[in-house]
């Protein structure tokens, strides 16, 4: 067997009641720096959430487990996990544990040793809700008669956070792109993920470990970047430091609006409209208009929609015209002014390409009906 070669490379063979699993364990001091952040700032990131509600918010009582896998494929029962990477914070350091599957006949030992069956863990991943955790659940189900039950752990998927924060700001949402653009980390000699399965299978056949260790390094980078991404996201979602773009802060304001947290939403949108030129702040003005309208501050809402309307994308521009028409009609009783706004909405809808045709037609008919009703009011 290849145990001796793997142990010489830094992997330790562990025996449990189900078989053998290999482990690489690394301890990082609190002041270890990955990209632009020392890891100890994770404590500060968690503390930021103590009085704030948000899907990625955590408490000091939660056990955060940063989790990433490497698999032999993308889906299917024949796809199995061969590397379980877990990074946790202790009182004194950070501990990386990378469990490597000895071979498929030892899968029960591999899954059990991860301790993911222990309850009350908060799993932090990048695309883990869609990939890593479902893969784990699939493999676990195949061995459910032998293994402890896998609990429904709380999941924080930082890919969803990255999309909400940097939508239309980055060319793609790959973790490596976020590392370069936002976390100041640049991978050196990183192995492409698609090479991981053949490298692992060759390591099991031959015992060769040089290439296998590059896969572990890739996984290590992923996990360390998860920590620093959580630090970055927590900072952006709890305070404004002026180092991001109008679009980023507007995205955050919209996220809080969608979460029905109007005060947090207004905090970000207000800053954008005061700190950036009207062209850059157009969407922030647009979103503020809805918040102000809900507050009953109709004049401010009208002003906000009006400032936004000439700099929005086509879909939002049409919505802004309609909102201006509604305010003119119902709050200010300016029927002719309302007609003017509806005319603009109809004009844009007649040539709009941003909707499905059935949606466009339905929306257009509603505005034509609104126009007729407004003209009737003038009679």
CSV table of C-alpha atoms in Angstrom, one decimal:
chain,number,residue,atom,x,y,z
A,1,UNK,CA,0.0,0.0,0.0
A,2,UNK,CA,1.1,3.6,-0.5
A,3,UNK,CA,0.7,4.6,3.2
A,4,UNK,CA,4.5,5.1,3.7
A,5,UNK,CA,4.8,7.4,0.7
A,6,UNK,CA,1.8,9.5,1.8
A,7,UNK,CA,3.0,9.8,5.4
A,8,UNK,CA,6.4,10.9,4.1
A,9,UNK,CA,4.6,13.7,2.2
A,10,UNK,CA,3.0,15.0,5.4
A,11,UNK,CA,-0.2,13.0,5.6
A,12,UNK,CA,-1.0,11.0,8.7
A,13,UNK,CA,-2.9,7.7,8.6
A,14,UNK,CA,-5.8,7.6,11.1
A,15,UNK,CA,-7.6,4.4,11.9
A,16,UNK,CA,-11.2,4.5,13.1
A,17,UNK,CA,-13.9,1.9,13.5
A,18,UNK,CA,-14.7,2.1,9.8
A,19,UNK,CA,-11.3,2.0,8.3
A,20,UNK,CA,-8.4,4.3,7.3
A,21,UNK,CA,-8.4,8.0,6.4
A,22,UNK,CA,-5.4,10.3,5.8
A,23,UNK,CA,-5.1,13.7,7.5
A,24,UNK,CA,-3.0,16.8,6.9
A,25,UNK,CA,-3.2,19.2,9.8
A,26,UNK,CA,-1.9,22.7,9.9
A,27,UNK,CA,-2.0,25.4,12.6
A,28,UNK,CA,-1.9,29.1,11.8
A,29,UNK,CA,-1.2,31.7,14.4
A,30,UNK,CA,-3.8,34.4,14.9
A,31,UNK,CA,-1.6,37.0,13.1
A,32,UNK,CA,-1.2,34.9,10.0
A,33,UNK,CA,-1.9,37.1,7.0
A,34,UNK,CA,-3.7,35.8,3.9
A,35,UNK,CA,-4.0,38.5,1.2
A,36,UNK,CA,-4.7,41.8,2.9
A,37,UNK,CA,-6.2,40.4,6.2
A,38,UNK,CA,-4.7,38.8,9.3
A,39,UNK,CA,-6.9,35.9,10.3
A,40,UNK,CA,-7.6,37.2,13.8
A,41,UNK,CA,-9.9,39.8,12.2
A,42,UNK,CA,-12.5,37.0,12.0
A,43,UNK,CA,-13.2,37.6,15.7
A,44,UNK,CA,-13.9,41.3,14.9
A,45,UNK,CA,-16.1,40.3,11.9
A,46,UNK,CA,-18.2,38.0,14.2
A,47,UNK,CA,-18.5,40.8,16.8
A,48,UNK,CA,-19.8,43.2,14.1
A,49,UNK,CA,-23.0,41.1,13.9
A,50,UNK,CA,-24.0,41.2,17.5
A,51,UNK,CA,-26.8,43.8,17.1
A,52,UNK,CA,-27.5,43.3,13.4
A,53,UNK,CA,-29.8,40.8,11.6
A,54,UNK,CA,-28.5,39.4,8.3
A,55,UNK,CA,-28.3,36.0,6.6
A,56,UNK,CA,-24.5,35.9,7.0
A,57,UNK,CA,-24.5,37.3,10.5
A,58,UNK,CA,-23.1,35.0,13.2
A,59,UNK,CA,-22.7,35.1,17.0
A,60,UNK,CA,-19.7,34.4,19.2
A,61,UNK,CA,-21.5,31.2,20.4
A,62,UNK,CA,-21.6,29.7,17.0
A,63,UNK,CA,-19.0,27.1,15.9
A,64,UNK,CA,-17.9,28.3,12.4
A,65,UNK,CA,-16.5,25.6,10.1
A,66,UNK,CA,-15.1,26.9,6.8
A,67,UNK,CA,-15.7,23.9,4.5
A,68,UNK,CA,-14.5,23.0,1.0
A,69,UNK,CA,-14.3,19.7,-0.9
A,70,UNK,CA,-12.6,18.2,-3.9
A,71,UNK,CA,-14.5,15.6,-5.8
A,72,UNK,CA,-14.0,13.1,-8.6
A,73,UNK,CA,-16.7,14.8,-10.7
A,74,UNK,CA,-19.5,17.3,-10.7
A,75,UNK,CA,-22.6,15.2,-10.0
A,76,UNK,CA,-24.0,11.7,-10.0
A,77,UNK,CA,-24.0,8.8,-7.5
A,78,UNK,CA,-20.6,7.7,-9.0
A,79,UNK,CA,-19.0,11.0,-8.0
A,80,UNK,CA,-17.4,10.9,-4.5
A,81,UNK,CA,-15.6,13.4,-2.3
A,82,UNK,CA,-11.9,12.6,-2.0
A,83,UNK,CA,-10.9,15.6,0.0
A,84,UNK,CA,-12.8,17.2,2.9
A,85,UNK,CA,-11.2,20.5,4.0
A,86,UNK,CA,-12.2,22.1,7.3
A,87,UNK,CA,-10.8,25.3,8.8
A,88,UNK,CA,-11.9,26.3,12.3
A,89,UNK,CA,-10.8,29.0,14.8
A,90,UNK,CA,-9.8,28.2,18.4
A,91,UNK,CA,-9.0,30.5,21.2
A,92,UNK,CA,-5.4,30.6,20.2
A,93,UNK,CA,-5.1,29.8,16.5
A,94,UNK,CA,-6.7,28.5,13.3
A,95,UNK,CA,-6.7,24.8,12.6
A,96,UNK,CA,-6.8,23.4,9.1
A,97,UNK,CA,-7.8,19.7,8.8
A,98,UNK,CA,-7.7,18.1,5.3
A,99,UNK,CA,-9.1,14.5,5.3
A,100,UNK,CA,-8.0,12.5,2.2
A,101,UNK,CA,-9.9,9.4,1.1
A,102,UNK,CA,-7.6,6.4,1.2
A,103,UNK,CA,-9.7,4.7,-1.5
A,104,UNK,CA,-13.5,4.3,-2.1
A,105,UNK,CA,-13.6,1.2,0.1
A,106,UNK,CA,-12.8,3.4,3.1
A,107,UNK,CA,-15.4,6.1,2.4
A,108,UNK,CA,-17.3,5.5,5.7
A,109,UNK,CA,-14.0,6.1,7.6
A,110,UNK,CA,-13.4,9.2,5.6
A,111,UNK,CA,-16.9,10.7,6.1
A,112,UNK,CA,-17.0,9.8,9.8
A,113,UNK,CA,-13.7,11.4,10.6
A,114,UNK,CA,-14.8,14.8,9.4
A,115,UNK,CA,-17.0,15.1,12.5
A,116,UNK,CA,-19.7,16.9,10.4
A,117,UNK,CA,-22.2,14.6,12.0
A,118,UNK,CA,-21.7,16.6,15.2
A,119,UNK,CA,-24.6,19.1,15.7
A,120,UNK,CA,-24.6,22.8,16.1
A,121,UNK,CA,-22.0,23.7,13.5
A,122,UNK,CA,-22.3,26.7,11.1
A,123,UNK,CA,-20.9,25.6,7.7
A,124,UNK,CA,-19.3,28.4,5.7
A,125,UNK,CA,-18.7,27.6,2.0
A,126,UNK,CA,-18.4,29.1,-1.4
A,127,UNK,CA,-21.2,27.6,-3.5
A,128,UNK,CA,-21.5,25.0,-0.9
A,129,UNK,CA,-25.3,25.1,-0.7
A,130,UNK,CA,-25.5,24.1,-4.4
A,131,UNK,CA,-22.5,21.8,-4.5
A,132,UNK,CA,-20.4,20.8,-1.5
A,133,UNK,CA,-23.1,20.1,1.0
A,134,UNK,CA,-25.5,18.2,-1.5
A,135,UNK,CA,-22.5,16.1,-2.5
A,136,UNK,CA,-21.8,15.3,1.1
A,137,UNK,CA,-25.4,14.4,1.7
A,138,UNK,CA,-25.5,12.1,-1.3
A,139,UNK,CA,-22.4,10.2,-0.1
A,140,UNK,CA,-23.7,10.2,3.5
A,141,UNK,CA,-27.0,8.7,2.4
A,142,UNK,CA,-25.2,5.7,0.8
A,143,UNK,CA,-23.7,4.9,4.2
A,144,UNK,CA,-26.6,6.0,6.4
A,145,UNK,CA,-27.0,2.6,8.0
A,146,UNK,CA,-23.5,2.7,9.4
A,147,UNK,CA,-22.8,6.4,10.0
A,148,UNK,CA,-24.4,8.8,12.5
A,149,UNK,CA,-27.2,10.9,11.1
A,150,UNK,CA,-26.0,14.0,9.3
A,151,UNK,CA,-27.8,17.0,10.9
A,152,UNK,CA,-29.2,20.0,9.1
A,153,UNK,CA,-26.4,22.4,9.9
A,154,UNK,CA,-26.8,26.1,9.4
A,155,UNK,CA,-25.3,27.1,6.0
A,156,UNK,CA,-23.6,30.4,5.0
A,157,UNK,CA,-22.8,30.4,1.3
A,158,UNK,CA,-20.5,33.3,0.6
A,159,UNK,CA,-21.0,32.9,-3.2
A,160,UNK,CA,-24.5,34.3,-2.7
A,161,UNK,CA,-23.1,37.2,-0.6
A,162,UNK,CA,-20.5,38.0,-3.3
A,163,UNK,CA,-23.1,38.1,-6.0
A,164,UNK,CA,-25.3,40.4,-3.9
A,165,UNK,CA,-22.4,42.7,-3.0
A,166,UNK,CA,-20.5,42.9,-6.3
A,167,UNK,CA,-23.2,42.3,-8.9
A,168,UNK,CA,-22.1,44.0,-12.2
A,169,UNK,CA,-18.8,44.9,-10.6
A,170,UNK,CA,-16.7,41.9,-11.4
A,171,UNK,CA,-16.3,40.0,-14.6
A,172,UNK,CA,-17.2,36.7,-12.9
A,173,UNK,CA,-17.9,35.3,-9.4
A,174,UNK,CA,-15.1,32.7,-9.3
A,175,UNK,CA,-13.4,32.7,-5.9
A,176,UNK,CA,-10.0,33.3,-7.6
A,177,UNK,CA,-11.4,36.5,-9.2
A,178,UNK,CA,-12.7,37.8,-5.9
A,179,UNK,CA,-9.3,37.0,-4.4
A,180,UNK,CA,-7.5,39.1,-7.0
A,181,UNK,CA,-10.0,42.0,-7.1
A,182,UNK,CA,-11.1,42.3,-3.5
A,183,UNK,CA,-8.9,40.3,-1.1
A,184,UNK,CA,-5.4,41.1,-2.5
A,185,UNK,CA,-4.5,37.5,-2.8
A,186,UNK,CA,-2.8,36.1,-5.9
A,187,UNK,CA,-2.3,32.3,-6.2
A,188,UNK,CA,1.1,31.1,-7.2
A,189,UNK,CA,1.3,27.9,-9.3
A,190,UNK,CA,-2.2,26.9,-8.5
A,191,UNK,CA,-3.5,23.7,-10.1
A,192,UNK,CA,-6.7,24.0,-12.1
A,193,UNK,CA,-9.6,22.3,-10.3
A,194,UNK,CA,-10.5,20.1,-13.3
A,195,UNK,CA,-7.1,18.3,-12.8
A,196,UNK,CA,-7.9,17.3,-9.3
A,197,UNK,CA,-9.8,14.0,-10.1
A,198,UNK,CA,-7.1,12.5,-12.3
A,199,UNK,CA,-4.3,13.6,-9.9
A,200,UNK,CA,-6.1,11.9,-7.0
A,201,UNK,CA,-6.8,8.7,-8.8
A,202,UNK,CA,-3.2,8.5,-10.0
A,203,UNK,CA,-2.0,9.1,-6.4
A,204,UNK,CA,-4.1,6.2,-5.2
A,205,UNK,CA,-2.8,3.9,-7.9
A,206,UNK,CA,0.9,4.8,-7.7
A,207,UNK,CA,1.3,6.4,-4.3
A,208,UNK,CA,2.8,9.5,-6.0
A,209,UNK,CA,2.2,12.5,-3.8
A,210,UNK,CA,3.8,15.6,-5.5
A,211,UNK,CA,0.8,16.4,-7.6
A,212,UNK,CA,-1.6,15.4,-4.8
A,213,UNK,CA,-0.1,17.9,-2.5
A,214,UNK,CA,-0.8,20.7,-5.0
A,215,UNK,CA,-4.5,19.7,-4.7
A,216,UNK,CA,-4.3,20.1,-1.0
A,217,UNK,CA,-2.6,23.5,-1.4
A,218,UNK,CA,-5.5,24.6,-3.8
A,219,UNK,CA,-8.0,23.5,-1.1
A,220,UNK,CA,-6.0,25.3,1.6
A,221,UNK,CA,-6.1,28.5,-0.4
A,222,UNK,CA,-9.9,28.2,-0.9
A,223,UNK,CA,-10.4,27.8,2.9
A,224,UNK,CA,-8.2,30.7,3.9
A,225,UNK,CA,-9.9,32.9,1.3
A,226,UNK,CA,-13.3,31.9,2.8
A,227,UNK,CA,-12.1,33.4,6.1
A,228,UNK,CA,-10.9,36.6,4.6
A,229,UNK,CA,-14.0,36.9,2.3
A,230,UNK,CA,-16.1,36.6,5.4
A,231,UNK,CA,-14.1,39.3,7.1
A,232,UNK,CA,-14.5,41.6,4.0
A,233,UNK,CA,-18.2,40.9,3.5
A,234,UNK,CA,-18.9,41.5,7.2
A,235,UNK,CA,-17.1,44.8,7.1
A,236,UNK,CA,-18.9,46.0,4.0
A,237,UNK,CA,-22.3,44.9,5.3
A,238,UNK,CA,-22.0,46.7,8.7
A,239,UNK,CA,-20.2,50.0,7.9
A,240,UNK,CA,-19.2,52.3,5.1
A,241,UNK,CA,-15.5,53.1,4.7
A,242,UNK,CA,-15.7,54.8,1.3
A,243,UNK,CA,-13.4,52.4,-0.4
A,244,UNK,CA,-16.0,50.8,-2.6
A,245,UNK,CA,-17.9,52.0,-5.6
A,246,UNK,CA,-21.4,53.5,-5.8
A,247,UNK,CA,-22.6,50.3,-7.4
A,248,UNK,CA,-21.3,48.1,-4.5
A,249,UNK,CA,-22.9,50.2,-1.8
A,250,UNK,CA,-26.1,50.4,-3.8
A,251,UNK,CA,-26.1,46.6,-4.1
A,252,UNK,CA,-25.8,46.4,-0.3
A,253,UNK,CA,-28.6,48.9,0.2
A,254,UNK,CA,-30.8,46.9,-2.2
A,255,UNK,CA,-30.0,43.7,-0.3
A,256,UNK,CA,-31.1,45.2,3.0
A,257,UNK,CA,-34.2,46.5,1.2
A,258,UNK,CA,-35.0,43.0,0.0
A,259,UNK,CA,-34.5,41.8,3.6
A,260,UNK,CA,-37.1,44.3,4.7
A,261,UNK,CA,-34.5,46.2,6.8
A,262,UNK,CA,-35.4,49.7,5.7
A,263,UNK,CA,-33.1,51.6,8.1
A,264,UNK,CA,-30.1,49.6,7.1
A,265,UNK,CA,-31.0,50.0,3.5
A,266,UNK,CA,-31.5,53.8,3.8
A,267,UNK,CA,-28.1,54.1,5.6
A,268,UNK,CA,-26.3,52.8,2.4
A,269,UNK,CA,-28.5,54.4,-0.2
A,270,UNK,CA,-28.3,57.8,1.6
A,271,UNK,CA,-24.5,57.6,1.6
A,272,UNK,CA,-24.4,56.8,-2.1
A,273,UNK,CA,-26.7,59.7,-3.1
A,274,UNK,CA,-24.7,62.1,-0.9
A,275,UNK,CA,-21.2,60.8,-1.9
A,276,UNK,CA,-21.5,60.1,-5.6
A,277,UNK,CA,-22.5,62.0,-8.8
A,278,UNK,CA,-26.2,61.7,-9.7
A,279,UNK,CA,-25.3,59.5,-12.7
A,280,UNK,CA,-23.5,56.9,-10.5
A,281,UNK,CA,-26.1,57.2,-7.8
A,282,UNK,CA,-29.2,56.8,-10.1
A,283,UNK,CA,-30.1,53.3,-8.8
A,284,UNK,CA,-29.7,54.4,-5.2
A,285,UNK,CA,-32.1,57.3,-5.8
A,286,UNK,CA,-34.5,54.9,-7.5
A,287,UNK,CA,-34.4,52.4,-4.5
A,288,UNK,CA,-34.7,55.3,-2.0
A,289,UNK,CA,-37.8,56.4,-3.7
A,290,UNK,CA,-39.6,53.2,-2.7
A,291,UNK,CA,-38.4,53.5,0.9
A,292,UNK,CA,-39.4,57.2,1.2
A,293,UNK,CA,-42.8,56.4,-0.4
A,294,UNK,CA,-43.4,53.6,2.2
A,295,UNK,CA,-42.5,56.1,4.9
A,296,UNK,CA,-45.2,58.5,3.6
A,297,UNK,CA,-42.6,61.1,2.6
A,298,UNK,CA,-44.1,61.5,-0.8
A,299,UNK,CA,-42.4,64.8,-1.8
A,300,UNK,CA,-38.9,63.3,-1.1
A,301,UNK,CA,-39.9,60.1,-2.9
A,302,UNK,CA,-41.0,62.0,-6.0
A,303,UNK,CA,-37.7,64.0,-5.9
A,304,UNK,CA,-35.7,60.8,-5.6
A,305,UNK,CA,-37.5,59.0,-8.5
A,306,UNK,CA,-37.1,62.2,-10.6
A,307,UNK,CA,-33.4,62.4,-10.0
A,308,UNK,CA,-32.9,58.8,-11.0
A,309,UNK,CA,-35.1,58.5,-14.0
A,310,UNK,CA,-32.7,59.7,-16.8
A,311,UNK,CA,-29.8,57.5,-15.7
A,312,UNK,CA,-31.4,54.1,-15.1
A,313,UNK,CA,-31.4,51.0,-17.3
A,314,UNK,CA,-34.6,50.6,-19.4
A,315,UNK,CA,-36.5,48.3,-17.0
A,316,UNK,CA,-35.9,50.5,-13.9
A,317,UNK,CA,-36.6,53.7,-15.9
A,318,UNK,CA,-40.0,52.4,-16.9
A,319,UNK,CA,-40.7,51.6,-13.3
A,320,UNK,CA,-39.6,55.1,-12.2
A,321,UNK,CA,-41.9,56.7,-14.8
A,322,UNK,CA,-44.8,54.7,-13.4
A,323,UNK,CA,-44.0,55.5,-9.8
A,324,UNK,CA,-43.8,59.2,-10.7
A,325,UNK,CA,-47.2,58.9,-12.3
A,326,UNK,CA,-48.7,57.2,-9.3
A,327,UNK,CA,-47.4,59.9,-6.9
A,328,UNK,CA,-48.5,62.7,-9.2
A,329,UNK,CA,-52.0,61.2,-9.4
A,330,UNK,CA,-52.7,59.9,-6.0
A,331,UNK,CA,-50.6,62.1,-3.6
A,332,UNK,CA,-50.4,65.5,-5.5
A,333,UNK,CA,-53.6,65.3,-7.7
A,334,UNK,CA,-51.6,66.6,-10.7
A,335,UNK,CA,-53.4,64.7,-13.4
A,336,UNK,CA,-51.8,66.3,-16.4
A,337,UNK,CA,-48.3,65.7,-14.8
A,338,UNK,CA,-49.3,62.1,-14.2
A,339,UNK,CA,-50.3,61.7,-17.9
A,340,UNK,CA,-46.9,63.0,-18.9
A,341,UNK,CA,-45.1,60.4,-16.9
A,342,UNK,CA,-47.4,57.6,-18.2
A,343,UNK,CA,-46.8,58.7,-21.8
A,344,UNK,CA,-43.1,58.3,-21.3
A,345,UNK,CA,-43.6,54.9,-19.7
A,346,UNK,CA,-45.7,53.8,-22.7
A,347,UNK,CA,-43.2,55.1,-25.2
A,348,UNK,CA,-40.4,53.1,-23.6
A,349,UNK,CA,-42.6,50.0,-23.2
A,350,UNK,CA,-43.5,50.0,-26.9
A,351,UNK,CA,-39.9,49.4,-27.9
A,352,UNK,CA,-38.5,47.8,-24.7
A,353,UNK,CA,-36.5,44.6,-25.1
A,354,UNK,CA,-35.8,44.0,-21.4
A,355,UNK,CA,-39.0,42.0,-20.8
A,356,UNK,CA,-40.4,38.8,-22.1
A,357,UNK,CA,-42.9,39.7,-24.8
A,358,UNK,CA,-45.9,38.4,-22.7
A,359,UNK,CA,-44.7,40.5,-19.7
A,360,UNK,CA,-44.1,43.6,-21.9
A,361,UNK,CA,-47.6,43.3,-23.4
A,362,UNK,CA,-49.2,42.9,-20.0
A,363,UNK,CA,-47.3,45.9,-18.5
A,364,UNK,CA,-48.1,48.0,-21.6
A,365,UNK,CA,-51.9,47.2,-21.3
A,366,UNK,CA,-51.8,48.3,-17.6
A,367,UNK,CA,-50.3,51.6,-18.6
A,368,UNK,CA,-52.7,52.2,-21.4
A,369,UNK,CA,-55.5,51.5,-19.0
A,370,UNK,CA,-53.9,54.0,-16.6
A,371,UNK,CA,-53.7,56.6,-19.3
A,372,UNK,CA,-57.4,56.1,-20.2
A,373,UNK,CA,-58.4,56.5,-16.5
A,374,UNK,CA,-56.3,59.6,-16.1
A,375,UNK,CA,-57.9,61.2,-19.3
A,376,UNK,CA,-61.3,60.4,-17.9
A,377,UNK,CA,-60.5,62.3,-14.7
A,378,UNK,CA,-59.9,65.4,-16.8
A,379,UNK,CA,-63.3,65.3,-18.4
